[in-house]
Coordinates of C-alpha atoms in Angstrom, one line a residue:
X104 CA 20.4 -14.0 7.9
X105 CA 17.1 -15.4 9.1
X106 CA 15.7 -16.9 12.3
X107 CA 12.8 -18.8 13.8
X108 CA 10.9 -16.2 15.9
X109 CA 9.0 -19.0 17.7
X110 CA 12.3 -19.9 19.4
X111 CA 13.0 -16.4 20.6
X112 CA 11.7 -14.9 23.8
X113 CA 11.3 -11.3 22.9
X114 CA 10.5 -8.5 25.5
X115 CA 8.0 -9.6 28.1
X116 CA 4.6 -7.9 27.8
X117 CA 4.9 -6.3 31.3
X118 CA 8.1 -4.6 30.2
X119 CA 6.6 -2.9 27.1
X120 CA 4.8 0.1 28.7
X121 CA 6.7 3.3 28.0
X122 CA 6.6 6.9 29.1
X123 CA 4.9 9.6 27.0
X124 CA 8.3 11.0 26.2
X125 CA 9.5 7.7 24.9
X126 CA 6.2 7.1 23.0
X127 CA 6.1 10.5 21.2
X128 CA 9.5 10.6 19.7
X129 CA 10.9 13.5 17.7
X130 CA 10.1 13.5 14.0
X131 CA 12.5 13.0 11.1
X132 CA 13.7 15.9 9.0
X133 CA 11.9 15.7 5.7
X134 CA 14.7 17.4 3.8
X135 CA 17.4 14.8 4.6
X136 CA 15.5 11.6 5.4
X137 CA 16.1 8.7 2.9
X138 CA 12.9 8.1 0.9
X139 CA 12.9 4.4 2.0
X140 CA 13.1 5.3 5.6
X141 CA 9.9 7.3 5.0
X142 CA 8.2 4.4 3.2
X143 CA 9.1 2.0 6.0
X144 CA 7.6 4.5 8.5
X145 CA 4.4 4.8 6.5
X146 CA 4.1 1.0 6.1
X147 CA 4.6 0.2 9.7
X148 CA 2.0 2.8 10.7
X149 CA -0.4 0.9 8.6
X150 CA 0.7 -2.5 10.0
X151 CA 0.1 -1.2 13.6
X152 CA -3.3 0.3 12.7
X153 CA -4.4 -3.1 11.2
X154 CA -3.1 -5.0 14.3
X155 CA -5.1 -2.6 16.6
X156 CA -8.2 -2.9 14.5
X157 CA -8.0 -6.7 14.3
X158 CA -7.7 -7.1 18.0
X159 CA -10.7 -4.9 18.7
X160 CA -12.7 -7.1 16.2
X161 CA -11.2 -10.2 17.9
X162 CA -12.7 -9.4 21.3
X163 CA -16.1 -8.5 19.8
X164 CA -16.2 -12.1 18.6
X165 CA -14.7 -13.9 21.6
X166 CA -16.6 -14.8 24.8
X167 CA -13.5 -16.0 26.7
X168 CA -12.6 -13.2 29.2
X169 CA -9.2 -14.6 30.0
X170 CA -8.3 -14.6 26.3
X171 CA -9.6 -11.1 25.9
X172 CA -7.4 -9.9 28.7
X173 CA -4.3 -11.1 26.8
X174 CA -5.6 -9.3 23.7
X175 CA -6.3 -6.1 25.6
X176 CA -2.7 -6.1 26.9
X177 CA -1.1 -6.4 23.5
X178 CA -3.6 -4.2 21.8
X179 CA -2.7 -1.3 24.1
X180 CA 1.0 -1.9 23.2
X181 CA 0.1 -1.9 19.5
X182 CA -1.6 1.5 19.9
X183 CA 1.5 2.9 21.7
X184 CA 3.7 1.6 18.9
X185 CA 1.5 3.1 16.3
X186 CA 1.8 6.5 18.0
X187 CA 5.6 6.3 18.0
X188 CA 5.7 5.3 14.3
X189 CA 3.2 7.9 13.1
X190 CA 4.6 10.7 15.3
X191 CA 7.9 10.4 13.3
X192 CA 6.1 12.4 10.6
X193 CA 7.3 16.0 10.6
X194 CA 4.8 18.8 11.0
X195 CA 6.2 20.6 7.9
X196 CA 5.6 17.7 5.6
X197 CA 2.4 18.6 3.7
X198 CA -0.5 16.3 3.0
X199 CA 0.5 16.0 -0.6
X200 CA 4.2 15.3 0.2
X201 CA 3.1 12.6 2.6
X202 CA 0.7 11.3 -0.1
X203 CA 3.6 10.9 -2.5
X204 CA 5.3 8.8 0.2
X205 CA 2.2 6.6 0.5
X206 CA 2.1 6.0 -3.3
X207 CA 5.8 5.2 -3.4
X208 CA 5.1 2.6 -0.7
X209 CA 2.3 1.1 -2.8
X210 CA 4.4 1.0 -6.0
X211 CA 7.7 -0.3 -4.7
X212 CA 6.2 -2.6 -2.0
X213 CA 3.8 -4.2 -4.4
X214 CA 6.5 -4.7 -7.1
X215 CA 8.8 -6.3 -4.5
X216 CA 6.1 -8.6 -3.4
X217 CA 5.1 -9.6 -6.9
X218 CA 8.7 -10.7 -7.6
X219 CA 8.8 -12.7 -4.4
X220 CA 5.3 -14.3 -4.5
X221 CA 5.2 -18.1 -5.0
X222 CA 1.5 -18.1 -6.0
X223 CA 1.0 -17.1 -9.7
X224 CA -2.6 -16.0 -9.2
X225 CA -1.7 -13.8 -6.3
X226 CA 1.3 -12.4 -8.2
X227 CA -1.0 -11.5 -11.1
X228 CA -3.3 -9.6 -8.7
X229 CA -0.3 -7.7 -7.3
X230 CA 0.8 -6.7 -10.8
X231 CA -2.7 -5.5 -11.6
X232 CA -3.0 -3.3 -8.5
X233 CA 0.6 -2.1 -9.0
X234 CA -0.3 -0.2 -12.2
X235 CA -3.2 1.6 -10.6
X236 CA -1.0 2.9 -7.7
X237 CA 1.6 3.9 -10.2
X238 CA -1.0 6.1 -12.0
X239 CA -2.1 7.6 -8.6
X240 CA 1.5 8.7 -8.0
X241 CA 1.6 10.4 -11.3
X242 CA -1.7 12.3 -10.7
X243 CA -0.8 13.4 -7.2
X244 CA 2.7 14.5 -8.4
X245 CA 1.0 17.1 -10.6
X246 CA -0.7 18.7 -7.6
X247 CA 2.4 18.6 -5.4
X248 CA 4.2 20.6 -8.1
X249 CA 1.3 23.0 -8.7
X250 CA 0.1 23.5 -5.1
X251 CA 3.5 23.4 -3.2
X252 CA 6.0 24.1 -5.9
X253 CA 7.9 20.9 -5.1
X254 CA 9.4 18.3 -7.4
X255 CA 8.1 14.8 -6.8
X256 CA 11.7 13.9 -6.6
X257 CA 12.0 15.8 -3.3
X258 CA 10.0 12.8 -1.9
X259 CA 10.7 9.8 -4.2
X260 CA 14.4 10.8 -4.7
X261 CA 14.6 9.4 -8.2
X262 CA 13.9 5.9 -7.0
X263 CA 10.4 5.7 -8.5
X264 CA 9.3 7.0 -12.0
X265 CA 6.5 9.6 -12.3
X266 CA 4.5 8.6 -15.4
X267 CA 1.0 7.9 -16.5
X268 CA -0.2 4.3 -16.2
X269 CA -3.7 2.7 -16.5
X270 CA -5.8 5.8 -16.2
X271 CA -7.4 6.3 -12.8
X272 CA -10.8 6.9 -14.3
X273 CA -10.6 3.3 -15.5
X274 CA -9.9 1.9 -12.0
X275 CA -13.6 2.3 -10.9
X276 CA -15.2 -1.2 -11.1
X277 CA -18.3 -2.9 -10.0
X278 CA -16.8 -3.8 -6.6
X279 CA -18.2 -7.3 -6.9
X280 CA -15.8 -8.2 -9.6
X281 CA -12.9 -7.0 -7.5
X282 CA -13.3 -10.1 -5.4
X283 CA -10.5 -12.6 -6.0
X284 CA -10.2 -16.3 -5.3
X285 CA -8.8 -16.9 -1.8
X286 CA -5.7 -19.0 -1.1
X287 CA -6.1 -22.4 0.6
X288 CA -4.9 -22.0 4.2
X289 CA -3.7 -25.6 4.3
X290 CA -1.4 -25.3 1.3
X291 CA -0.5 -21.6 0.9
X292 CA 3.1 -20.7 1.6
X293 CA 3.8 -18.4 4.6
X294 CA 5.3 -15.9 2.2
X295 CA 1.9 -15.6 0.4
X296 CA 0.0 -15.1 3.6
X297 CA 2.5 -12.5 4.9
X298 CA 2.5 -10.7 1.6
X299 CA -1.2 -10.4 1.5
X300 CA -1.7 -9.4 5.1
X301 CA 1.0 -6.8 4.7
X302 CA -0.5 -5.3 1.5
X303 CA -4.0 -5.2 3.0
X304 CA -2.7 -3.2 5.9
X305 CA -0.8 -0.8 3.6
X306 CA -3.7 -0.2 1.3
X307 CA -6.2 0.1 4.1
X308 CA -4.0 2.8 5.7
X309 CA -3.7 4.6 2.4
X310 CA -7.5 4.7 2.1
X311 CA -7.8 6.0 5.7
X312 CA -5.1 8.7 5.2
X313 CA -6.9 10.0 2.1
X314 CA -10.3 9.8 3.9
X315 CA -8.9 11.8 6.9
X316 CA -6.8 14.4 5.1
X317 CA -8.0 14.7 1.5
X318 CA -10.5 17.4 2.4
X319 CA -7.9 19.7 4.0
X320 CA -7.1 21.6 0.8
X321 CA -9.1 24.6 -0.3
X322 CA -8.7 23.6 -4.0
X323 CA -11.9 21.7 -4.9
X324 CA -10.2 19.8 -7.7
X325 CA -7.6 18.5 -5.2
X326 CA -10.3 17.5 -2.8
X327 CA -12.1 15.6 -5.6
X328 CA -8.9 14.0 -6.7
X329 CA -8.5 12.6 -3.2
X330 CA -12.1 11.5 -3.2
X331 CA -11.7 9.7 -6.5
X332 CA -8.4 7.9 -5.6
X333 CA -9.7 7.1 -2.1
X334 CA -12.5 5.2 -3.8
X335 CA -9.9 3.1 -5.7
X336 CA -8.1 2.3 -2.5
X337 CA -11.4 0.9 -1.2
X338 CA -11.4 -1.4 -4.2
X339 CA -7.8 -2.3 -3.5
X340 CA -8.6 -3.3 0.1
X341 CA -11.6 -5.3 -1.2
X342 CA -9.4 -7.1 -3.8
X343 CA -6.4 -7.9 -1.6
X344 CA -8.4 -9.0 1.5
X345 CA -10.5 -11.3 -0.6
X346 CA -7.3 -13.3 -1.3
X347 CA -7.3 -14.4 2.4
X348 CA -8.9 -17.8 3.2
X349 CA -12.1 -16.8 5.1
X350 CA -12.1 -20.1 7.0
X351 CA -9.0 -19.1 9.0
X352 CA -10.1 -19.1 12.7
X353 CA -9.7 -16.1 14.9
X354 CA -6.7 -17.7 16.6
X355 CA -5.1 -18.5 13.2
X356 CA -5.6 -14.9 12.1
X357 CA -4.2 -13.6 15.4
X358 CA -1.1 -15.7 14.9
X359 CA -0.7 -14.4 11.4
X360 CA -1.1 -10.8 12.4
X361 CA 1.6 -11.2 15.0
X362 CA 3.9 -13.0 12.6
X363 CA 3.4 -10.3 10.0
X364 CA 4.5 -7.7 12.5
X365 CA 7.6 -9.7 13.4
X366 CA 8.5 -10.1 9.7
X367 CA 7.9 -6.5 8.7
X368 CA 9.8 -5.1 11.7
X369 CA 12.6 -7.6 11.1
X370 CA 12.8 -6.5 7.4
X371 CA 12.8 -2.9 8.4
X372 CA 15.5 -3.4 11.0
X373 CA 17.7 -5.3 8.5
X374 CA 17.4 -2.6 5.8
X375 CA 17.3 0.6 7.9
X376 CA 20.4 2.9 7.6
X377 CA 19.1 5.7 9.9
X378 CA 20.6 4.7 13.3
X379 CA 17.9 6.5 15.4
X380 CA 15.0 4.9 13.4
X381 CA 16.7 1.5 13.3
X382 CA 16.7 1.4 17.1
X383 CA 12.9 1.8 17.0
X384 CA 12.5 -1.1 14.6
X385 CA 14.8 -3.3 16.8
X386 CA 12.8 -2.4 19.9
X387 CA 9.4 -3.1 18.3
X388 CA 10.7 -6.4 16.8
X389 CA 11.5 -7.6 20.3
X390 CA 8.0 -6.4 21.5
X391 CA 6.3 -8.3 18.6
X392 CA 8.2 -11.5 19.3
X393 CA 6.8 -11.3 22.8
X394 CA 3.3 -10.9 21.3
X395 CA 3.9 -13.8 18.9
X396 CA 4.7 -16.1 21.8
X397 CA 1.3 -15.2 23.4
X398 CA -0.5 -15.8 20.1
X399 CA 1.3 -19.1 19.6
X400 CA 0.4 -20.3 23.1
X401 CA -3.3 -19.4 22.5
X402 CA -3.2 -21.2 19.1
X403 CA -1.7 -24.3 20.7
X404 CA -4.3 -24.2 23.5
X405 CA -7.4 -23.6 21.5
X406 CA -6.6 -25.0 18.1
X407 CA -4.6 -28.0 19.3
X408 CA -2.2 -27.5 16.5
X409 CA 1.4 -26.4 16.1
X410 CA 1.9 -22.7 15.0
X411 CA 4.6 -23.9 12.6
X412 CA 1.8 -25.4 10.4
X413 CA 0.6 -21.9 9.7
X414 CA 3.7 -19.7 9.7
X415 CA 6.6 -22.1 9.2
X416 CA 9.9 -22.0 11.0
X417 CA 11.5 -18.7 9.8
X418 CA 10.7 -15.1 9.1
X419 CA 9.9 -14.1 5.5
X420 CA 10.7 -10.7 3.9
X421 CA 7.6 -8.9 2.7
X422 CA 8.9 -5.3 2.5
X423 CA 12.4 -4.9 1.1
X424 CA 12.2 -1.3 -0.3
X425 CA 14.4 -0.6 -3.3
X426 CA 14.0 1.0 -6.7
X427 CA 11.7 -1.1 -8.9
X428 CA 11.8 1.0 -12.1
X429 CA 12.8 -1.9 -14.4
X430 CA 10.1 -4.2 -13.1
X431 CA 7.4 -1.6 -13.1
X432 CA 8.3 -0.5 -16.7
X433 CA 7.9 -4.2 -17.8
X434 CA 4.5 -4.5 -16.2
X435 CA 3.4 -1.1 -17.5
X436 CA 4.4 -1.9 -21.1
X437 CA 2.8 -5.4 -21.1
X438 CA -0.2 -5.2 -18.8
X439 CA -1.7 -1.6 -19.0
X440 CA -4.5 -3.0 -21.1
X441 CA -5.5 -5.7 -18.6
X442 CA -8.9 -5.5 -16.9
X443 CA -10.9 -7.6 -14.4
X444 CA -13.3 -10.2 -15.9
X445 CA -16.5 -11.4 -14.2
X446 CA -15.0 -14.8 -13.2
X447 CA -12.4 -13.7 -10.7
X448 CA -9.8 -13.6 -13.4
X449 CA -8.3 -11.1 -15.9
X450 CA -8.9 -10.1 -19.5
X451 CA -8.0 -7.2 -21.8
X452 CA -9.9 -4.1 -23.0
X453 CA -10.5 -5.5 -26.5
X454 CA -12.2 -8.6 -25.0
X455 CA -14.6 -6.7 -22.7
X456 CA -18.3 -7.1 -23.6
X457 CA -20.5 -4.0 -24.0
X458 CA -22.3 -5.1 -20.8
X459 CA -19.2 -5.3 -18.7
X460 CA -20.4 -4.4 -15.2
X461 CA -17.8 -1.7 -14.5
X462 CA -18.9 0.4 -17.5
X463 CA -22.0 1.3 -15.6
X464 CA -20.0 2.4 -12.6
X465 CA -17.5 4.4 -14.7
X466 CA -20.3 6.1 -16.6
X467 CA -22.1 7.2 -13.4
X468 CA -19.1 8.4 -11.4
X469 CA -17.5 10.1 -14.4
X470 CA -20.6 11.7 -15.9
X471 CA -19.6 15.2 -14.8
X472 CA -15.8 14.6 -15.3
X473 CA -13.0 12.7 -13.7
X474 CA -10.9 14.8 -11.2
X475 CA -7.8 12.8 -12.0
X476 CA -8.2 13.7 -15.7
X477 CA -8.9 17.3 -14.8
X478 CA -5.7 17.3 -12.9
X479 CA -3.8 16.8 -16.1
X480 CA -6.0 19.4 -17.9
X481 CA -5.1 21.9 -15.2
X482 CA -1.4 21.5 -15.3
X483 CA -1.5 21.5 -19.1
X484 CA -3.3 24.8 -19.1
X485 CA -0.8 26.2 -16.5
X486 CA 2.4 24.8 -17.8
X487 CA 1.7 23.5 -21.3
X488 CA 2.0 19.8 -20.4
X489 CA 2.2 17.3 -17.6
X490 CA 5.1 16.6 -15.2
X491 CA 6.9 13.4 -16.1
X492 CA 10.1 12.0 -14.5
X493 CA 11.4 8.9 -16.2
X494 CA 14.1 8.0 -18.7
X495 CA 13.8 9.3 -22.3
X496 CA 13.0 5.9 -23.8
X497 CA 10.0 5.4 -21.4
X498 CA 8.8 9.0 -21.8
X499 CA 8.5 8.6 -25.6
X500 CA 6.0 5.7 -25.0
X501 CA 3.4 7.8 -23.2
X502 CA 1.1 8.1 -26.2
X503 CA 1.4 4.5 -27.1
X504 CA 0.7 3.5 -23.5
X505 CA -2.4 5.7 -23.3
X506 CA -3.7 4.2 -26.6
X507 CA -3.3 0.7 -25.1
X508 CA -4.6 1.5 -21.6
X509 CA -7.5 3.9 -22.1
X510 CA -11.0 2.4 -22.5
X511 CA -13.1 3.9 -25.4
X512 CA -16.4 3.3 -23.6
X513 CA -17.5 5.3 -20.5
X514 CA -14.8 8.0 -20.9
X515 CA -15.3 11.1 -18.7
X516 CA -16.0 14.3 -20.6
X517 CA -12.7 15.9 -19.5
X518 CA -10.6 12.9 -20.5
X519 CA -7.2 13.8 -21.8
X520 CA -7.3 12.5 -25.4
X521 CA -4.6 10.8 -27.4
X522 CA -4.3 13.9 -29.5
X523 CA -4.1 16.2 -26.4
X524 CA -1.4 14.1 -24.9
X525 CA 0.6 14.0 -28.2
X526 CA 0.4 17.8 -28.3
X527 CA 1.6 18.1 -24.7
X528 CA 4.6 16.0 -25.5
X529 CA 5.6 18.5 -28.1
X530 CA 5.9 21.1 -25.4
X531 CA 9.1 21.7 -23.4
X532 CA 9.4 19.5 -20.4
X533 CA 8.6 21.1 -17.0
X534 CA 11.7 22.0 -15.1
X535 CA 12.0 20.5 -11.6
X536 CA 14.7 20.3 -9.0
X537 CA 16.0 16.9 -8.1
X538 CA 17.3 15.9 -4.7

């Protein structure tokens, strides 16, 4: 089922103010919530934060007071919606447990988008970032087990593998080569635009969450692990946002932001099985249709164009959460050795020149060690090996994958070597409880 949101009325803006009791709803129960209800909640929190941020930036660059009044109205509603969504997080869900949810969002969302992306260059960029988030999930999972005694499956519920990928210490690049070629706003498919805007919001919120909570642990290695991965999330936001056509006007970007919210809430509403949460997605979908009508009217008035030229005539699905193990495994086995070149494209480790700009960055930030490598050293010392949750066939490829994916140059002094990983695999697997 699909529909044209431009033909719907939605909830009028003056009917969208709610009481504090309605805004701050009760949280979900972390022990019985479906993992993909959690990922939808995390994603929509990021979508709302991005909408709120964008609308503040809009009025800082718009001199029309009447327009800014419309923006102020909807921005206030976005903020209330963000509160509702974020307040669904339970107080007993630790920072690391929430973090595993964030990384499951990044892995399964990006994998879904890559398979539903009509632009080959954008798809390749999604696949590249996917492997980095997959490794982040592996690194954080070790700490969730060591620090809180939980299995990562308590959060990901067996839907997402826990396994090494392109090593995080190799994710640190000269940020200038993270920049990608933007799509052409005149020819790009609405699916491409919605995919990118959605992923930018998700990655930005991941960065912000780590920036705001990563320092809350007393364990210095955990704190440094958050600092290291947060830095990669900055690179991800840089990479994905650079795919957006910079010549889009403020009104075009406003239209796209509202359309993204409509599409994501619609997608969440269609897929949600939790009746209480589903009602929230339904309500906010109606609210966002109302916001879209305002944005479409402003676009027609100030751009003298039809909004259908930008967003088409039907919603697209950017966030259908489901297990992506098979797809991720395929990308892992075939692209772990891929790296950024200096021409906004991609290359492989064996083709990197000695003066590749990212080597200088990696040598500097890793000169005293890489916290994400130390993470594996710590769990190996404590338990004899790392925690891996995947099928036996994939597990057996760990050494082969590390050989393909680890750069020889600019390695941190605490890097887990091929020999060390091989020795770890000879140890008995870490026991963990599954949901």
